[in-house]
JSON list of C-alpha atoms in Angstrom, two decimals:
[
{"chain": "A", "resi": 23, "resn": "UNK", "atom": "CA", "xyz": [-24.15, 14.76, 9.06]},
{"chain": "A", "resi": 24, "resn": "UNK", "atom": "CA", "xyz": [-26.16, 17.85, 8.14]},
{"chain": "A", "resi": 25, "resn": "UNK", "atom": "CA", "xyz": [-28.54, 15.65, 6.02]},
{"chain": "A", "resi": 26, "resn": "UNK", "atom": "CA", "xyz": [-29.66, 13.91, 9.27]},
{"chain": "A", "resi": 27, "resn": "UNK", "atom": "CA", "xyz": [-30.76, 16.96, 11.11]},
{"chain": "A", "resi": 28, "resn": "UNK", "atom": "CA", "xyz": [-34.47, 16.82, 10.01]},
{"chain": "A", "resi": 29, "resn": "UNK", "atom": "CA", "xyz": [-36.44, 19.23, 12.31]},
{"chain": "A", "resi": 30, "resn": "UNK", "atom": "CA", "xyz": [-33.84, 19.43, 14.91]},
{"chain": "A", "resi": 31, "resn": "UNK", "atom": "CA", "xyz": [-31.84, 22.85, 15.61]},
{"chain": "A", "resi": 32, "resn": "UNK", "atom": "CA", "xyz": [-28.58, 21.15, 15.46]},
{"chain": "A", "resi": 33, "resn": "UNK", "atom": "CA", "xyz": [-27.15, 18.11, 13.35]},
{"chain": "A", "resi": 34, "resn": "UNK", "atom": "CA", "xyz": [-26.29, 14.91, 15.14]},
{"chain": "A", "resi": 35, "resn": "UNK", "atom": "CA", "xyz": [-22.98, 13.96, 16.25]},
{"chain": "A", "resi": 36, "resn": "UNK", "atom": "CA", "xyz": [-20.66, 10.86, 16.16]},
{"chain": "A", "resi": 37, "resn": "UNK", "atom": "CA", "xyz": [-20.29, 9.21, 19.60]},
{"chain": "A", "resi": 38, "resn": "UNK", "atom": "CA", "xyz": [-17.85, 6.42, 18.54]},
{"chain": "A", "resi": 39, "resn": "UNK", "atom": "CA", "xyz": [-15.61, 5.09, 15.74]},
{"chain": "A", "resi": 40, "resn": "UNK", "atom": "CA", "xyz": [-16.80, 2.79, 12.89]},
{"chain": "A", "resi": 41, "resn": "UNK", "atom": "CA", "xyz": [-14.43, 1.88, 10.15]},
{"chain": "A", "resi": 42, "resn": "UNK", "atom": "CA", "xyz": [-15.65, 3.12, 6.78]},
{"chain": "A", "resi": 43, "resn": "UNK", "atom": "CA", "xyz": [-15.68, -0.27, 5.22]},
{"chain": "A", "resi": 44, "resn": "UNK", "atom": "CA", "xyz": [-17.38, -2.06, 8.37]},
{"chain": "A", "resi": 45, "resn": "UNK", "atom": "CA", "xyz": [-21.16, -2.65, 8.54]},
{"chain": "A", "resi": 46, "resn": "UNK", "atom": "CA", "xyz": [-23.29, -2.38, 11.54]},
{"chain": "A", "resi": 47, "resn": "UNK", "atom": "CA", "xyz": [-24.48, 0.06, 14.33]},
{"chain": "A", "resi": 48, "resn": "UNK", "atom": "CA", "xyz": [-23.49, 3.65, 14.23]},
{"chain": "A", "resi": 49, "resn": "UNK", "atom": "CA", "xyz": [-24.76, 5.65, 17.24]},
{"chain": "A", "resi": 50, "resn": "UNK", "atom": "CA", "xyz": [-25.38, 9.33, 16.88]},
{"chain": "A", "resi": 51, "resn": "UNK", "atom": "CA", "xyz": [-26.21, 11.84, 19.44]},
{"chain": "A", "resi": 52, "resn": "UNK", "atom": "CA", "xyz": [-29.00, 14.24, 18.74]},
{"chain": "A", "resi": 53, "resn": "UNK", "atom": "CA", "xyz": [-27.87, 16.98, 21.35]},
{"chain": "A", "resi": 54, "resn": "UNK", "atom": "CA", "xyz": [-24.56, 17.98, 22.86]},
{"chain": "A", "resi": 55, "resn": "UNK", "atom": "CA", "xyz": [-25.64, 16.67, 26.07]},
{"chain": "A", "resi": 56, "resn": "UNK", "atom": "CA", "xyz": [-26.78, 13.25, 24.75]},
{"chain": "A", "resi": 57, "resn": "UNK", "atom": "CA", "xyz": [-23.45, 13.03, 22.70]},
{"chain": "A", "resi": 58, "resn": "UNK", "atom": "CA", "xyz": [-21.31, 13.69, 25.72]},
{"chain": "A", "resi": 59, "resn": "UNK", "atom": "CA", "xyz": [-23.07, 11.19, 27.87]},
{"chain": "A", "resi": 60, "resn": "UNK", "atom": "CA", "xyz": [-22.83, 8.56, 25.07]},
{"chain": "A", "resi": 61, "resn": "UNK", "atom": "CA", "xyz": [-19.14, 9.19, 24.55]},
{"chain": "A", "resi": 62, "resn": "UNK", "atom": "CA", "xyz": [-18.40, 8.81, 28.24]},
{"chain": "A", "resi": 63, "resn": "UNK", "atom": "CA", "xyz": [-20.31, 5.58, 28.07]},
{"chain": "A", "resi": 64, "resn": "UNK", "atom": "CA", "xyz": [-18.34, 4.38, 25.20]},
{"chain": "A", "resi": 65, "resn": "UNK", "atom": "CA", "xyz": [-15.15, 5.66, 26.71]},
{"chain": "A", "resi": 66, "resn": "UNK", "atom": "CA", "xyz": [-12.06, 3.29, 27.69]},
{"chain": "A", "resi": 67, "resn": "UNK", "atom": "CA", "xyz": [-12.88, 3.71, 31.19]},
{"chain": "A", "resi": 68, "resn": "UNK", "atom": "CA", "xyz": [-16.48, 2.67, 30.83]},
{"chain": "A", "resi": 69, "resn": "UNK", "atom": "CA", "xyz": [-15.31, -0.46, 28.92]},
{"chain": "A", "resi": 70, "resn": "UNK", "atom": "CA", "xyz": [-12.94, -1.41, 31.55]},
{"chain": "A", "resi": 71, "resn": "UNK", "atom": "CA", "xyz": [-15.62, -1.01, 34.42]},
{"chain": "A", "resi": 72, "resn": "UNK", "atom": "CA", "xyz": [-18.20, -2.84, 32.16]},
{"chain": "A", "resi": 73, "resn": "UNK", "atom": "CA", "xyz": [-15.82, -5.97, 31.71]},
{"chain": "A", "resi": 74, "resn": "UNK", "atom": "CA", "xyz": [-14.90, -6.10, 35.27]},
{"chain": "A", "resi": 75, "resn": "UNK", "atom": "CA", "xyz": [-18.16, -5.58, 37.02]},
{"chain": "A", "resi": 76, "resn": "UNK", "atom": "CA", "xyz": [-20.75, -6.56, 34.75]},
{"chain": "A", "resi": 77, "resn": "UNK", "atom": "CA", "xyz": [-19.15, -8.90, 32.17]},
{"chain": "A", "resi": 78, "resn": "UNK", "atom": "CA", "xyz": [-21.29, -7.24, 29.64]},
{"chain": "A", "resi": 79, "resn": "UNK", "atom": "CA", "xyz": [-19.18, -5.41, 27.10]},
{"chain": "A", "resi": 80, "resn": "UNK", "atom": "CA", "xyz": [-20.79, -2.04, 25.62]},
{"chain": "A", "resi": 81, "resn": "UNK", "atom": "CA", "xyz": [-19.88, -3.05, 22.15]},
{"chain": "A", "resi": 82, "resn": "UNK", "atom": "CA", "xyz": [-19.64, -6.41, 20.23]},
{"chain": "A", "resi": 83, "resn": "UNK", "atom": "CA", "xyz": [-18.34, -6.87, 16.75]},
{"chain": "A", "resi": 84, "resn": "UNK", "atom": "CA", "xyz": [-18.49, -10.01, 14.59]},
{"chain": "A", "resi": 85, "resn": "UNK", "atom": "CA", "xyz": [-15.66, -10.73, 12.18]},
{"chain": "A", "resi": 86, "resn": "UNK", "atom": "CA", "xyz": [-14.59, -13.49, 9.74]},
{"chain": "A", "resi": 87, "resn": "UNK", "atom": "CA", "xyz": [-10.81, -14.08, 9.69]},
{"chain": "A", "resi": 88, "resn": "UNK", "atom": "CA", "xyz": [-8.36, -16.25, 7.56]},
{"chain": "A", "resi": 89, "resn": "UNK", "atom": "CA", "xyz": [-7.13, -19.10, 9.73]},
{"chain": "A", "resi": 90, "resn": "UNK", "atom": "CA", "xyz": [-8.18, -19.34, 13.34]},
{"chain": "A", "resi": 91, "resn": "UNK", "atom": "CA", "xyz": [-6.80, -18.09, 16.76]},
{"chain": "A", "resi": 92, "resn": "UNK", "atom": "CA", "xyz": [-4.54, -20.63, 18.67]},
{"chain": "A", "resi": 93, "resn": "UNK", "atom": "CA", "xyz": [-6.99, -20.28, 21.72]},
{"chain": "A", "resi": 94, "resn": "UNK", "atom": "CA", "xyz": [-10.70, -20.32, 21.83]},
{"chain": "A", "resi": 95, "resn": "UNK", "atom": "CA", "xyz": [-10.91, -17.11, 23.64]},
{"chain": "A", "resi": 96, "resn": "UNK", "atom": "CA", "xyz": [-8.07, -14.55, 24.99]},
{"chain": "A", "resi": 97, "resn": "UNK", "atom": "CA", "xyz": [-7.20, -10.84, 24.92]},
{"chain": "A", "resi": 98, "resn": "UNK", "atom": "CA", "xyz": [-4.81, -9.13, 22.55]},
{"chain": "A", "resi": 99, "resn": "UNK", "atom": "CA", "xyz": [-3.09, -6.21, 24.15]},
{"chain": "A", "resi": 100, "resn": "UNK", "atom": "CA", "xyz": [-0.75, -4.52, 21.64]},
{"chain": "A", "resi": 101, "resn": "UNK", "atom": "CA", "xyz": [0.05, -0.54, 21.60]},
{"chain": "A", "resi": 102, "resn": "UNK", "atom": "CA", "xyz": [-0.90, 1.23, 18.33]},
{"chain": "A", "resi": 103, "resn": "UNK", "atom": "CA", "xyz": [0.45, 4.24, 16.49]},
{"chain": "A", "resi": 104, "resn": "UNK", "atom": "CA", "xyz": [0.36, 5.96, 13.09]},
{"chain": "A", "resi": 105, "resn": "UNK", "atom": "CA", "xyz": [2.97, 5.12, 10.51]},
{"chain": "A", "resi": 106, "resn": "UNK", "atom": "CA", "xyz": [3.53, 6.08, 6.96]},
{"chain": "A", "resi": 107, "resn": "UNK", "atom": "CA", "xyz": [4.07, 3.48, 4.47]},
{"chain": "A", "resi": 108, "resn": "UNK", "atom": "CA", "xyz": [6.43, 3.70, 1.42]},
{"chain": "A", "resi": 109, "resn": "UNK", "atom": "CA", "xyz": [3.92, 5.57, -0.55]},
{"chain": "A", "resi": 110, "resn": "UNK", "atom": "CA", "xyz": [3.26, 8.02, 2.05]},
{"chain": "A", "resi": 111, "resn": "UNK", "atom": "CA", "xyz": [-0.10, 6.57, 3.19]},
{"chain": "A", "resi": 112, "resn": "UNK", "atom": "CA", "xyz": [-1.00, 6.32, 6.70]},
{"chain": "A", "resi": 113, "resn": "UNK", "atom": "CA", "xyz": [-1.36, 2.99, 8.52]},
{"chain": "A", "resi": 114, "resn": "UNK", "atom": "CA", "xyz": [-1.89, 1.85, 12.12]},
{"chain": "A", "resi": 115, "resn": "UNK", "atom": "CA", "xyz": [0.91, -0.46, 13.22]},
{"chain": "A", "resi": 116, "resn": "UNK", "atom": "CA", "xyz": [1.77, -2.11, 16.39]},
{"chain": "A", "resi": 117, "resn": "UNK", "atom": "CA", "xyz": [4.52, 0.36, 17.83]},
{"chain": "A", "resi": 118, "resn": "UNK", "atom": "CA", "xyz": [6.17, -1.03, 21.03]},
{"chain": "A", "resi": 119, "resn": "UNK", "atom": "CA", "xyz": [7.31, 1.84, 23.34]},
{"chain": "A", "resi": 120, "resn": "UNK", "atom": "CA", "xyz": [5.72, 4.64, 21.39]},
{"chain": "A", "resi": 121, "resn": "UNK", "atom": "CA", "xyz": [2.12, 3.46, 20.70]},
{"chain": "A", "resi": 122, "resn": "UNK", "atom": "CA", "xyz": [-1.07, 4.31, 22.67]},
{"chain": "A", "resi": 123, "resn": "UNK", "atom": "CA", "xyz": [-2.47, 1.52, 24.64]},
{"chain": "A", "resi": 124, "resn": "UNK", "atom": "CA", "xyz": [-5.03, -0.88, 22.82]},
{"chain": "A", "resi": 125, "resn": "UNK", "atom": "CA", "xyz": [-6.75, -3.95, 24.18]},
{"chain": "A", "resi": 126, "resn": "UNK", "atom": "CA", "xyz": [-9.27, -6.43, 22.50]},
{"chain": "A", "resi": 127, "resn": "UNK", "atom": "CA", "xyz": [-11.07, -9.47, 23.90]},
{"chain": "A", "resi": 128, "resn": "UNK", "atom": "CA", "xyz": [-12.25, -12.12, 21.67]},
{"chain": "A", "resi": 129, "resn": "UNK", "atom": "CA", "xyz": [-14.03, -15.21, 21.44]},
{"chain": "A", "resi": 130, "resn": "UNK", "atom": "CA", "xyz": [-13.94, -17.93, 18.32]},
{"chain": "A", "resi": 131, "resn": "UNK", "atom": "CA", "xyz": [-17.59, -19.01, 17.60]},
{"chain": "A", "resi": 132, "resn": "UNK", "atom": "CA", "xyz": [-17.16, -21.38, 14.90]},
{"chain": "A", "resi": 133, "resn": "UNK", "atom": "CA", "xyz": [-14.52, -22.59, 12.26]},
{"chain": "A", "resi": 134, "resn": "UNK", "atom": "CA", "xyz": [-15.47, -23.00, 8.42]},
{"chain": "A", "resi": 135, "resn": "UNK", "atom": "CA", "xyz": [-13.94, -22.71, 5.04]},
{"chain": "A", "resi": 136, "resn": "UNK", "atom": "CA", "xyz": [-14.22, -20.16, 2.25]},
{"chain": "A", "resi": 137, "resn": "UNK", "atom": "CA", "xyz": [-13.04, -21.23, -1.29]},
{"chain": "A", "resi": 138, "resn": "UNK", "atom": "CA", "xyz": [-11.32, -24.20, 0.41]},
{"chain": "A", "resi": 139, "resn": "UNK", "atom": "CA", "xyz": [-9.40, -22.07, 2.93]},
{"chain": "A", "resi": 140, "resn": "UNK", "atom": "CA", "xyz": [-9.90, -22.15, 6.67]},
{"chain": "A", "resi": 141, "resn": "UNK", "atom": "CA", "xyz": [-11.65, -19.20, 8.35]},
{"chain": "A", "resi": 142, "resn": "UNK", "atom": "CA", "xyz": [-13.01, -18.50, 11.61]},
{"chain": "A", "resi": 143, "resn": "UNK", "atom": "CA", "xyz": [-15.92, -16.58, 13.17]},
{"chain": "A", "resi": 144, "resn": "UNK", "atom": "CA", "xyz": [-14.84, -14.15, 15.94]},
{"chain": "A", "resi": 145, "resn": "UNK", "atom": "CA", "xyz": [-16.77, -12.13, 18.48]},
{"chain": "A", "resi": 146, "resn": "UNK", "atom": "CA", "xyz": [-14.58, -9.05, 19.19]},
{"chain": "A", "resi": 147, "resn": "UNK", "atom": "CA", "xyz": [-14.94, -6.88, 22.47]},
{"chain": "A", "resi": 148, "resn": "UNK", "atom": "CA", "xyz": [-12.93, -3.92, 22.20]},
{"chain": "A", "resi": 149, "resn": "UNK", "atom": "CA", "xyz": [-11.71, -2.59, 25.56]},
{"chain": "A", "resi": 150, "resn": "UNK", "atom": "CA", "xyz": [-10.28, 0.63, 23.96]},
{"chain": "A", "resi": 151, "resn": "UNK", "atom": "CA", "xyz": [-11.52, 2.39, 21.02]},
{"chain": "A", "resi": 152, "resn": "UNK", "atom": "CA", "xyz": [-8.39, 3.05, 18.67]},
{"chain": "A", "resi": 153, "resn": "UNK", "atom": "CA", "xyz": [-8.39, 3.63, 15.09]},
{"chain": "A", "resi": 154, "resn": "UNK", "atom": "CA", "xyz": [-8.52, 0.40, 13.01]},
{"chain": "A", "resi": 155, "resn": "UNK", "atom": "CA", "xyz": [-7.87, -1.31, 16.42]},
{"chain": "A", "resi": 156, "resn": "UNK", "atom": "CA", "xyz": [-9.88, -4.47, 15.64]},
{"chain": "A", "resi": 157, "resn": "UNK", "atom": "CA", "xyz": [-8.30, -5.06, 11.98]},
{"chain": "A", "resi": 158, "resn": "UNK", "atom": "CA", "xyz": [-4.80, -4.70, 13.32]},
{"chain": "A", "resi": 159, "resn": "UNK", "atom": "CA", "xyz": [-5.20, -6.80, 16.42]},
{"chain": "A", "resi": 160, "resn": "UNK", "atom": "CA", "xyz": [-6.60, -9.54, 14.30]},
{"chain": "A", "resi": 161, "resn": "UNK", "atom": "CA", "xyz": [-3.89, -9.38, 11.51]},
{"chain": "A", "resi": 162, "resn": "UNK", "atom": "CA", "xyz": [-0.97, -8.92, 13.81]},
{"chain": "A", "resi": 163, "resn": "UNK", "atom": "CA", "xyz": [-1.99, -9.93, 17.21]},
{"chain": "A", "resi": 164, "resn": "UNK", "atom": "CA", "xyz": [-3.69, -13.19, 16.23]},
{"chain": "A", "resi": 165, "resn": "UNK", "atom": "CA", "xyz": [-2.18, -13.66, 12.88]},
{"chain": "A", "resi": 166, "resn": "UNK", "atom": "CA", "xyz": [-5.57, -13.97, 11.43]},
{"chain": "A", "resi": 167, "resn": "UNK", "atom": "CA", "xyz": [-6.50, -10.92, 9.31]},
{"chain": "A", "resi": 168, "resn": "UNK", "atom": "CA", "xyz": [-10.10, -10.12, 8.67]},
{"chain": "A", "resi": 169, "resn": "UNK", "atom": "CA", "xyz": [-11.39, -11.32, 5.18]},
{"chain": "A", "resi": 170, "resn": "UNK", "atom": "CA", "xyz": [-11.67, -8.51, 2.71]},
{"chain": "A", "resi": 171, "resn": "UNK", "atom": "CA", "xyz": [-9.31, -6.32, 4.58]},
{"chain": "A", "resi": 172, "resn": "UNK", "atom": "CA", "xyz": [-6.91, -5.09, 1.86]},
{"chain": "A", "resi": 173, "resn": "UNK", "atom": "CA", "xyz": [-5.09, -2.71, 4.13]},
{"chain": "A", "resi": 174, "resn": "UNK", "atom": "CA", "xyz": [-3.83, -4.88, 6.78]},
{"chain": "A", "resi": 175, "resn": "UNK", "atom": "CA", "xyz": [-3.86, -8.30, 5.55]},
{"chain": "A", "resi": 176, "resn": "UNK", "atom": "CA", "xyz": [-1.01, -10.31, 3.71]},
{"chain": "A", "resi": 177, "resn": "UNK", "atom": "CA", "xyz": [-2.78, -11.69, 0.48]},
{"chain": "A", "resi": 178, "resn": "UNK", "atom": "CA", "xyz": [-1.22, -15.09, 0.98]},
{"chain": "A", "resi": 179, "resn": "UNK", "atom": "CA", "xyz": [-3.17, -15.37, 4.51]},
{"chain": "A", "resi": 180, "resn": "UNK", "atom": "CA", "xyz": [-6.65, -14.68, 2.98]},
{"chain": "A", "resi": 181, "resn": "UNK", "atom": "CA", "xyz": [-8.63, -17.02, 1.06]},
{"chain": "A", "resi": 182, "resn": "UNK", "atom": "CA", "xyz": [-9.33, -16.96, -2.61]},
{"chain": "A", "resi": 183, "resn": "UNK", "atom": "CA", "xyz": [-12.01, -14.25, -3.44]},
{"chain": "A", "resi": 184, "resn": "UNK", "atom": "CA", "xyz": [-10.51, -11.99, -0.48]},
{"chain": "A", "resi": 185, "resn": "UNK", "atom": "CA", "xyz": [-11.27, -9.00, -2.91]},
{"chain": "A", "resi": 186, "resn": "UNK", "atom": "CA", "xyz": [-14.82, -8.98, -1.33]},
{"chain": "A", "resi": 187, "resn": "UNK", "atom": "CA", "xyz": [-16.11, -6.60, 1.10]},
{"chain": "A", "resi": 188, "resn": "UNK", "atom": "CA", "xyz": [-14.71, -6.28, 4.75]},
{"chain": "A", "resi": 189, "resn": "UNK", "atom": "CA", "xyz": [-16.12, -8.99, 6.92]},
{"chain": "A", "resi": 190, "resn": "UNK", "atom": "CA", "xyz": [-16.32, -6.61, 10.09]},
{"chain": "A", "resi": 191, "resn": "UNK", "atom": "CA", "xyz": [-19.68, -5.97, 11.57]},
{"chain": "A", "resi": 192, "resn": "UNK", "atom": "CA", "xyz": [-20.72, -3.89, 14.58]},
{"chain": "A", "resi": 193, "resn": "UNK", "atom": "CA", "xyz": [-23.11, -6.48, 15.73]},
{"chain": "A", "resi": 194, "resn": "UNK", "atom": "CA", "xyz": [-24.49, -5.08, 19.22]},
{"chain": "A", "resi": 195, "resn": "UNK", "atom": "CA", "xyz": [-24.34, -2.21, 21.50]},
{"chain": "A", "resi": 196, "resn": "UNK", "atom": "CA", "xyz": [-25.55, -1.54, 25.04]},
{"chain": "A", "resi": 197, "resn": "UNK", "atom": "CA", "xyz": [-26.84, 1.98, 25.58]},
{"chain": "A", "resi": 198, "resn": "UNK", "atom": "CA", "xyz": [-26.69, 3.65, 29.00]},
{"chain": "A", "resi": 199, "resn": "UNK", "atom": "CA", "xyz": [-30.48, 3.95, 29.37]},
{"chain": "A", "resi": 200, "resn": "UNK", "atom": "CA", "xyz": [-33.21, 1.38, 30.45]},
{"chain": "A", "resi": 201, "resn": "UNK", "atom": "CA", "xyz": [-36.09, 0.45, 28.11]},
{"chain": "A", "resi": 202, "resn": "UNK", "atom": "CA", "xyz": [-39.39, 1.67, 29.48]},
{"chain": "A", "resi": 203, "resn": "UNK", "atom": "CA", "xyz": [-40.80, -0.94, 31.64]},
{"chain": "A", "resi": 204, "resn": "UNK", "atom": "CA", "xyz": [-37.63, -3.16, 31.89]},
{"chain": "A", "resi": 205, "resn": "UNK", "atom": "CA", "xyz": [-34.63, -3.37, 34.33]},
{"chain": "A", "resi": 206, "resn": "UNK", "atom": "CA", "xyz": [-32.10, -4.02, 31.61]},
{"chain": "A", "resi": 207, "resn": "UNK", "atom": "CA", "xyz": [-30.05, -1.38, 29.77]},
{"chain": "A", "resi": 208, "resn": "UNK", "atom": "CA", "xyz": [-31.25, -0.82, 26.27]},
{"chain": "A", "resi": 209, "resn": "UNK", "atom": "CA", "xyz": [-29.49, -3.06, 23.78]},
{"chain": "A", "resi": 210, "resn": "UNK", "atom": "CA", "xyz": [-29.35, -2.47, 19.86]},
{"chain": "A", "resi": 211, "resn": "UNK", "atom": "CA", "xyz": [-28.47, -5.20, 17.53]},
{"chain": "A", "resi": 212, "resn": "UNK", "atom": "CA", "xyz": [-27.74, -5.03, 13.76]},
{"chain": "A", "resi": 213, "resn": "UNK", "atom": "CA", "xyz": [-28.47, -7.82, 11.32]},
{"chain": "A", "resi": 214, "resn": "UNK", "atom": "CA", "xyz": [-25.71, -9.08, 9.09]},
{"chain": "A", "resi": 215, "resn": "UNK", "atom": "CA", "xyz": [-25.15, -7.32, 5.71]},
{"chain": "A", "resi": 216, "resn": "UNK", "atom": "CA", "xyz": [-25.61, -9.35, 2.57]},
{"chain": "A", "resi": 217, "resn": "UNK", "atom": "CA", "xyz": [-21.90, -10.10, 1.75]},
{"chain": "A", "resi": 218, "resn": "UNK", "atom": "CA", "xyz": [-21.60, -11.45, 5.43]},
{"chain": "A", "resi": 219, "resn": "UNK", "atom": "CA", "xyz": [-24.73, -13.38, 5.34]},
{"chain": "A", "resi": 220, "resn": "UNK", "atom": "CA", "xyz": [-23.40, -15.34, 2.04]},
{"chain": "A", "resi": 221, "resn": "UNK", "atom": "CA", "xyz": [-20.29, -16.33, 4.08]},
{"chain": "A", "resi": 222, "resn": "UNK", "atom": "CA", "xyz": [-22.40, -17.41, 6.94]},
{"chain": "A", "resi": 223, "resn": "UNK", "atom": "CA", "xyz": [-24.57, -19.63, 4.62]},
{"chain": "A", "resi": 224, "resn": "UNK", "atom": "CA", "xyz": [-21.24, -21.00, 2.91]},
{"chain": "A", "resi": 225, "resn": "UNK", "atom": "CA", "xyz": [-19.89, -21.96, 6.21]},
{"chain": "A", "resi": 226, "resn": "UNK", "atom": "CA", "xyz": [-23.18, -23.52, 7.55]},
{"chain": "A", "resi": 227, "resn": "UNK", "atom": "CA", "xyz": [-23.14, -20.90, 10.68]},
{"chain": "A", "resi": 228, "resn": "UNK", "atom": "CA", "xyz": [-26.32, -20.09, 12.30]}
]
């Protein structure tokens, strides 16, 4: 991140995960102190307290998945761990007994079709922040892989044209500071990228 240092005496630092192929918000800390505060805010404990007391998750993702979940809303709670596939490439898998705790709340917003195949628009609320958590929880926990996810989706479960980009978007972040003159914490939202907007239009979603 040195290219984003500009006139500051230190480069910015990452404060949370964002998959390389995902779109949306990425929050950087300008100083060590700010980065530490943001990382505490985005920590697993902060997510749990937010969900229990405020009912306002710190981070909200939008995804388009193949098929649709059985229930309108719910929670996926499956432990995750790193596993090497036959080619030696590392993947994240559900690993009962040996994995780390991972939990994701979800809500189905709308259903639609892409290339004649059923899809659904989900809002995802990560309670924990594990690598590739949302992708694995959708594919394995819900049986509804994210469109464009060539790593964790079975080809037969995805609509035709699934070679397109990953349909996972970091839509909203609530920051731990209030906007001047307002009582609410600062909220940042990111517009959908072009490839996801095209799917929204095709499905008639607003």
